[in-house]
């Protein structure tokens, strides 16, 4: 008999997300499951009960009936005491649990003989786990929303403008932490036209910051900050002191600061002091994305937006929920991927395979037994570095260009001597008109060679399309030079064959010219925003 997946309405204050959406309900049913959704579960995310019914789900009016009738429960927020009491004994819960921060909840769920898969415990270092990574999904939404909240509280445009009424300078945005949320904020602020600066303890994210249009601000202290699972580690006191000095400088210059620094299982580090807030320009904005864990700013009040020392400090803890429909869609897709991993036979029954590294990391309670934390994953050893190629043997002295070595001075002198002799013979015996054309031909070959070979390889294709068009122009010029003028005596007029060739060449040239420049325009457009 297929198992039943239950989706209750979230009870946490201000939570608007729902654990699944109608599009995902259809896919869960194809996996063999039955789906029940509590009435009103999607209302805050603009998803009606009728939409769930149309997708094949059963809408249940009572929360108690849903919890008791579900074999598997999909949730967003960790369940509260009342929800744990409603849960069927031996049932399965999949959602955010935060086992390190909720030891009491873990004990309650274990007492219910439950199997709990905490989506926040997913081993993110596994590449195949990325499709299940709800932390990344929600962080991306939160980073985007943080910039929107900052723009709403800020009293100016983000982009600079020059109007008849005056000049508006662009806003300066500083983002502390360039993880998933920080990178999303960088891209959004840059797209709005702001000057974006960012910092992170992990030096490898500098290229990612630059690729999104931001400037990476480096701390004047050498220390590597990469931790496990894509997180940063706790830095030394020396680094933290240098970091505080850099943050103090940025606070004086920035119009908007967005902080994203969090380390799992630890209170949010204090990056922005009260003194830094006082040094900021009146009307500036701070968005503290770590407010739920105490905040990165000393003056943050979790869940509130307050004004202190003329600076608006936003400490909302529901940034992802403020884009409820988008967040719900992404989150439900993450849970769908988990369900696919648990139900590989598509028979509507899950199997928690503790030998699977991804599933083992997710599983914090198995049949009432606490299995968190999971043992460290043994990552495969990096492939050995290839041996350096043996140096090519040097060319034998006096034998010119052999073995791929540069041409010797003697060989180069011989080549130039032969070339000069050829030009001398042409000058002595060839007609004067031929000599002029031959000189232009040689110079064109030389210039073309130098132009093409000195261009970055990535631009060769658009360059070739331009040179095709230019070569067509040169072809017309050559035809005009070769053919006699169209005016004058009949003897001076070109033959019918020459005229036909000229007309045919002109038609092909027109196609080549317009086509070459059109292709170039489209290719170069790919390099622009």
JSON list of N, CA and C in Angstrom, two decimals, residues 79-122:
[
{"chain": "A", "resi": 79, "resn": "UNK", "atom": "N", "xyz": [8.94, 21.24, 14.06]},
{"chain": "A", "resi": 79, "resn": "UNK", "atom": "CA", "xyz": [7.63, 21.13, 14.72]},
{"chain": "A", "resi": 79, "resn": "UNK", "atom": "C", "xyz": [7.69, 21.63, 16.15]},
{"chain": "A", "resi": 80, "resn": "UNK", "atom": "N", "xyz": [6.59, 22.22, 16.62]},
{"chain": "A", "resi": 80, "resn": "UNK", "atom": "CA", "xyz": [6.53, 22.64, 18.02]},
{"chain": "A", "resi": 80, "resn": "UNK", "atom": "C", "xyz": [6.02, 21.46, 18.87]},
{"chain": "A", "resi": 81, "resn": "UNK", "atom": "N", "xyz": [5.88, 21.70, 20.18]},
{"chain": "A", "resi": 81, "resn": "UNK", "atom": "CA", "xyz": [5.49, 20.62, 21.10]},
{"chain": "A", "resi": 81, "resn": "UNK", "atom": "C", "xyz": [4.13, 20.03, 20.72]},
{"chain": "A", "resi": 82, "resn": "UNK", "atom": "N", "xyz": [3.19, 20.89, 20.34]},
{"chain": "A", "resi": 82, "resn": "UNK", "atom": "CA", "xyz": [1.85, 20.41, 20.00]},
{"chain": "A", "resi": 82, "resn": "UNK", "atom": "C", "xyz": [1.89, 19.53, 18.75]},
{"chain": "A", "resi": 83, "resn": "UNK", "atom": "N", "xyz": [2.71, 19.89, 17.78]},
{"chain": "A", "resi": 83, "resn": "UNK", "atom": "CA", "xyz": [2.80, 19.11, 16.55]},
{"chain": "A", "resi": 83, "resn": "UNK", "atom": "C", "xyz": [3.48, 17.77, 16.80]},
{"chain": "A", "resi": 84, "resn": "UNK", "atom": "N", "xyz": [4.50, 17.77, 17.65]},
{"chain": "A", "resi": 84, "resn": "UNK", "atom": "CA", "xyz": [5.16, 16.49, 17.98]},
{"chain": "A", "resi": 84, "resn": "UNK", "atom": "C", "xyz": [4.15, 15.55, 18.64]},
{"chain": "A", "resi": 85, "resn": "UNK", "atom": "N", "xyz": [3.30, 16.11, 19.50]},
{"chain": "A", "resi": 85, "resn": "UNK", "atom": "CA", "xyz": [2.30, 15.27, 20.18]},
{"chain": "A", "resi": 85, "resn": "UNK", "atom": "C", "xyz": [1.29, 14.69, 19.19]},
{"chain": "A", "resi": 86, "resn": "UNK", "atom": "N", "xyz": [1.04, 15.39, 18.07]},
{"chain": "A", "resi": 86, "resn": "UNK", "atom": "CA", "xyz": [0.09, 14.90, 17.07]},
{"chain": "A", "resi": 86, "resn": "UNK", "atom": "C", "xyz": [0.71, 13.86, 16.13]},
{"chain": "A", "resi": 87, "resn": "UNK", "atom": "N", "xyz": [2.02, 13.79, 16.09]},
{"chain": "A", "resi": 87, "resn": "UNK", "atom": "CA", "xyz": [2.71, 12.95, 15.11]},
{"chain": "A", "resi": 87, "resn": "UNK", "atom": "C", "xyz": [2.46, 11.48, 15.38]},
{"chain": "A", "resi": 88, "resn": "UNK", "atom": "N", "xyz": [2.23, 10.72, 14.32]},
{"chain": "A", "resi": 88, "resn": "UNK", "atom": "CA", "xyz": [2.03, 9.28, 14.45]},
{"chain": "A", "resi": 88, "resn": "UNK", "atom": "C", "xyz": [3.31, 8.61, 14.96]},
{"chain": "A", "resi": 89, "resn": "UNK", "atom": "N", "xyz": [3.18, 7.72, 15.89]},
{"chain": "A", "resi": 89, "resn": "UNK", "atom": "CA", "xyz": [4.35, 7.01, 16.42]},
{"chain": "A", "resi": 89, "resn": "UNK", "atom": "C", "xyz": [4.96, 6.15, 15.32]},
{"chain": "A", "resi": 90, "resn": "UNK", "atom": "N", "xyz": [6.28, 6.27, 15.17]},
{"chain": "A", "resi": 90, "resn": "UNK", "atom": "CA", "xyz": [6.96, 5.52, 14.12]},
{"chain": "A", "resi": 90, "resn": "UNK", "atom": "C", "xyz": [6.93, 6.20, 12.77]},
{"chain": "A", "resi": 91, "resn": "UNK", "atom": "N", "xyz": [6.37, 7.42, 12.69]},
{"chain": "A", "resi": 91, "resn": "UNK", "atom": "CA", "xyz": [6.30, 8.14, 11.43]},
{"chain": "A", "resi": 91, "resn": "UNK", "atom": "C", "xyz": [7.64, 8.76, 11.04]},
{"chain": "A", "resi": 92, "resn": "UNK", "atom": "N", "xyz": [7.64, 9.38, 9.87]},
{"chain": "A", "resi": 92, "resn": "UNK", "atom": "CA", "xyz": [8.85, 10.00, 9.32]},
{"chain": "A", "resi": 92, "resn": "UNK", "atom": "C", "xyz": [8.61, 11.49, 9.13]},
{"chain": "A", "resi": 93, "resn": "UNK", "atom": "N", "xyz": [9.61, 12.29, 9.54]},
{"chain": "A", "resi": 93, "resn": "UNK", "atom": "CA", "xyz": [9.54, 13.74, 9.39]},
{"chain": "A", "resi": 93, "resn": "UNK", "atom": "C", "xyz": [10.71, 14.19, 8.51]},
{"chain": "A", "resi": 94, "resn": "UNK", "atom": "N", "xyz": [10.42, 15.02, 7.52]},
{"chain": "A", "resi": 94, "resn": "UNK", "atom": "CA", "xyz": [11.46, 15.57, 6.65]},
{"chain": "A", "resi": 94, "resn": "UNK", "atom": "C", "xyz": [11.28, 17.08, 6.62]},
{"chain": "A", "resi": 95, "resn": "UNK", "atom": "N", "xyz": [12.32, 17.81, 7.00]},
{"chain": "A", "resi": 95, "resn": "UNK", "atom": "CA", "xyz": [12.25, 19.27, 7.01]},
{"chain": "A", "resi": 95, "resn": "UNK", "atom": "C", "xyz": [13.42, 19.84, 7.80]},
{"chain": "A", "resi": 96, "resn": "UNK", "atom": "N", "xyz": [13.36, 21.13, 8.06]},
{"chain": "A", "resi": 96, "resn": "UNK", "atom": "CA", "xyz": [14.38, 21.77, 8.90]},
{"chain": "A", "resi": 96, "resn": "UNK", "atom": "C", "xyz": [14.17, 21.37, 10.35]},
{"chain": "A", "resi": 97, "resn": "UNK", "atom": "N", "xyz": [15.24, 20.94, 11.01]},
{"chain": "A", "resi": 97, "resn": "UNK", "atom": "CA", "xyz": [15.16, 20.50, 12.40]},
{"chain": "A", "resi": 97, "resn": "UNK", "atom": "C", "xyz": [16.19, 21.23, 13.26]},
{"chain": "A", "resi": 98, "resn": "UNK", "atom": "N", "xyz": [17.39, 21.49, 12.73]},
{"chain": "A", "resi": 98, "resn": "UNK", "atom": "CA", "xyz": [18.48, 22.12, 13.46]},
{"chain": "A", "resi": 98, "resn": "UNK", "atom": "C", "xyz": [18.78, 21.35, 14.75]},
{"chain": "A", "resi": 99, "resn": "UNK", "atom": "N", "xyz": [19.28, 20.14, 14.65]},
{"chain": "A", "resi": 99, "resn": "UNK", "atom": "CA", "xyz": [19.48, 19.30, 15.85]},
{"chain": "A", "resi": 99, "resn": "UNK", "atom": "C", "xyz": [20.43, 19.91, 16.87]},
{"chain": "A", "resi": 100, "resn": "UNK", "atom": "N", "xyz": [21.44, 20.66, 16.44]},
{"chain": "A", "resi": 100, "resn": "UNK", "atom": "CA", "xyz": [22.38, 21.25, 17.40]},
{"chain": "A", "resi": 100, "resn": "UNK", "atom": "C", "xyz": [21.71, 22.30, 18.26]},
{"chain": "A", "resi": 101, "resn": "UNK", "atom": "N", "xyz": [20.75, 23.05, 17.68]},
{"chain": "A", "resi": 101, "resn": "UNK", "atom": "CA", "xyz": [20.07, 24.11, 18.42]},
{"chain": "A", "resi": 101, "resn": "UNK", "atom": "C", "xyz": [18.82, 23.62, 19.14]},
{"chain": "A", "resi": 102, "resn": "UNK", "atom": "N", "xyz": [18.34, 22.42, 18.85]},
{"chain": "A", "resi": 102, "resn": "UNK", "atom": "CA", "xyz": [17.08, 21.93, 19.42]},
{"chain": "A", "resi": 102, "resn": "UNK", "atom": "C", "xyz": [17.23, 20.54, 20.05]},
{"chain": "A", "resi": 103, "resn": "UNK", "atom": "N", "xyz": [18.05, 20.42, 21.09]},
{"chain": "A", "resi": 103, "resn": "UNK", "atom": "CA", "xyz": [18.21, 19.09, 21.72]},
{"chain": "A", "resi": 103, "resn": "UNK", "atom": "C", "xyz": [16.91, 18.58, 22.35]},
{"chain": "A", "resi": 104, "resn": "UNK", "atom": "N", "xyz": [16.10, 19.48, 22.89]},
{"chain": "A", "resi": 104, "resn": "UNK", "atom": "CA", "xyz": [14.82, 19.05, 23.47]},
{"chain": "A", "resi": 104, "resn": "UNK", "atom": "C", "xyz": [13.89, 18.46, 22.43]},
{"chain": "A", "resi": 105, "resn": "UNK", "atom": "N", "xyz": [13.84, 19.09, 21.26]},
{"chain": "A", "resi": 105, "resn": "UNK", "atom": "CA", "xyz": [13.01, 18.57, 20.17]},
{"chain": "A", "resi": 105, "resn": "UNK", "atom": "C", "xyz": [13.50, 17.20, 19.74]},
{"chain": "A", "resi": 106, "resn": "UNK", "atom": "N", "xyz": [14.80, 17.01, 19.70]},
{"chain": "A", "resi": 106, "resn": "UNK", "atom": "CA", "xyz": [15.36, 15.71, 19.31]},
{"chain": "A", "resi": 106, "resn": "UNK", "atom": "C", "xyz": [14.91, 14.62, 20.29]},
{"chain": "A", "resi": 107, "resn": "UNK", "atom": "N", "xyz": [14.90, 14.93, 21.57]},
{"chain": "A", "resi": 107, "resn": "UNK", "atom": "CA", "xyz": [14.46, 13.95, 22.56]},
{"chain": "A", "resi": 107, "resn": "UNK", "atom": "C", "xyz": [12.98, 13.62, 22.39]},
{"chain": "A", "resi": 108, "resn": "UNK", "atom": "N", "xyz": [12.17, 14.65, 22.11]},
{"chain": "A", "resi": 108, "resn": "UNK", "atom": "CA", "xyz": [10.74, 14.41, 21.93]},
{"chain": "A", "resi": 108, "resn": "UNK", "atom": "C", "xyz": [10.47, 13.53, 20.71]},
{"chain": "A", "resi": 109, "resn": "UNK", "atom": "N", "xyz": [11.17, 13.80, 19.60]},
{"chain": "A", "resi": 109, "resn": "UNK", "atom": "CA", "xyz": [10.96, 13.02, 18.39]},
{"chain": "A", "resi": 109, "resn": "UNK", "atom": "C", "xyz": [11.46, 11.59, 18.57]},
{"chain": "A", "resi": 110, "resn": "UNK", "atom": "N", "xyz": [12.56, 11.42, 19.30]},
{"chain": "A", "resi": 110, "resn": "UNK", "atom": "CA", "xyz": [13.06, 10.07, 19.55]},
{"chain": "A", "resi": 110, "resn": "UNK", "atom": "C", "xyz": [12.07, 9.27, 20.40]},
{"chain": "A", "resi": 111, "resn": "UNK", "atom": "N", "xyz": [11.41, 9.96, 21.34]},
{"chain": "A", "resi": 111, "resn": "UNK", "atom": "CA", "xyz": [10.42, 9.28, 22.18]},
{"chain": "A", "resi": 111, "resn": "UNK", "atom": "C", "xyz": [9.22, 8.81, 21.37]},
{"chain": "A", "resi": 112, "resn": "UNK", "atom": "N", "xyz": [8.95, 9.45, 20.23]},
{"chain": "A", "resi": 112, "resn": "UNK", "atom": "CA", "xyz": [7.85, 9.04, 19.35]},
{"chain": "A", "resi": 112, "resn": "UNK", "atom": "C", "xyz": [8.27, 7.94, 18.39]},
{"chain": "A", "resi": 113, "resn": "UNK", "atom": "N", "xyz": [9.50, 7.41, 18.55]},
{"chain": "A", "resi": 113, "resn": "UNK", "atom": "CA", "xyz": [10.03, 6.35, 17.67]},
{"chain": "A", "resi": 113, "resn": "UNK", "atom": "C", "xyz": [10.07, 6.82, 16.21]},
{"chain": "A", "resi": 114, "resn": "UNK", "atom": "N", "xyz": [10.27, 8.10, 16.02]},
{"chain": "A", "resi": 114, "resn": "UNK", "atom": "CA", "xyz": [10.21, 8.68, 14.68]},
{"chain": "A", "resi": 114, "resn": "UNK", "atom": "C", "xyz": [11.52, 8.47, 13.93]},
{"chain": "A", "resi": 115, "resn": "UNK", "atom": "N", "xyz": [11.44, 8.59, 12.62]},
{"chain": "A", "resi": 115, "resn": "UNK", "atom": "CA", "xyz": [12.61, 8.69, 11.75]},
{"chain": "A", "resi": 115, "resn": "UNK", "atom": "C", "xyz": [12.62, 10.12, 11.21]},
{"chain": "A", "resi": 116, "resn": "UNK", "atom": "N", "xyz": [13.70, 10.83, 11.45]},
{"chain": "A", "resi": 116, "resn": "UNK", "atom": "CA", "xyz": [13.77, 12.25, 11.13]},
{"chain": "A", "resi": 116, "resn": "UNK", "atom": "C", "xyz": [14.92, 12.51, 10.17]},
{"chain": "A", "resi": 117, "resn": "UNK", "atom": "N", "xyz": [14.59, 13.12, 9.05]},
{"chain": "A", "resi": 117, "resn": "UNK", "atom": "CA", "xyz": [15.60, 13.55, 8.08]},
{"chain": "A", "resi": 117, "resn": "UNK", "atom": "C", "xyz": [15.65, 15.07, 8.11]},
{"chain": "A", "resi": 118, "resn": "UNK", "atom": "N", "xyz": [16.74, 15.61, 8.66]},
{"chain": "A", "resi": 118, "resn": "UNK", "atom": "CA", "xyz": [16.90, 17.06, 8.80]},
{"chain": "A", "resi": 118, "resn": "UNK", "atom": "C", "xyz": [17.56, 17.60, 7.54]},
{"chain": "A", "resi": 119, "resn": "UNK", "atom": "N", "xyz": [16.82, 18.39, 6.78]},
{"chain": "A", "resi": 119, "resn": "UNK", "atom": "CA", "xyz": [17.33, 18.90, 5.52]},
{"chain": "A", "resi": 119, "resn": "UNK", "atom": "C", "xyz": [18.51, 19.83, 5.75]},
{"chain": "A", "resi": 120, "resn": "UNK", "atom": "N", "xyz": [18.63, 20.39, 6.95]},
{"chain": "A", "resi": 120, "resn": "UNK", "atom": "CA", "xyz": [19.75, 21.27, 7.26]},
{"chain": "A", "resi": 120, "resn": "UNK", "atom": "C", "xyz": [21.03, 20.50, 7.57]},
{"chain": "A", "resi": 121, "resn": "UNK", "atom": "N", "xyz": [20.96, 19.17, 7.71]},
{"chain": "A", "resi": 121, "resn": "UNK", "atom": "CA", "xyz": [22.14, 18.36, 8.01]},
{"chain": "A", "resi": 121, "resn": "UNK", "atom": "C", "xyz": [22.70, 17.68, 6.77]},
{"chain": "A", "resi": 122, "resn": "UNK", "atom": "N", "xyz": [22.20, 18.04, 5.60]},
{"chain": "A", "resi": 122, "resn": "UNK", "atom": "CA", "xyz": [22.67, 17.44, 4.36]},
{"chain": "A", "resi": 122, "resn": "UNK", "atom": "C", "xyz": [24.17, 17.68, 4.19]}
]
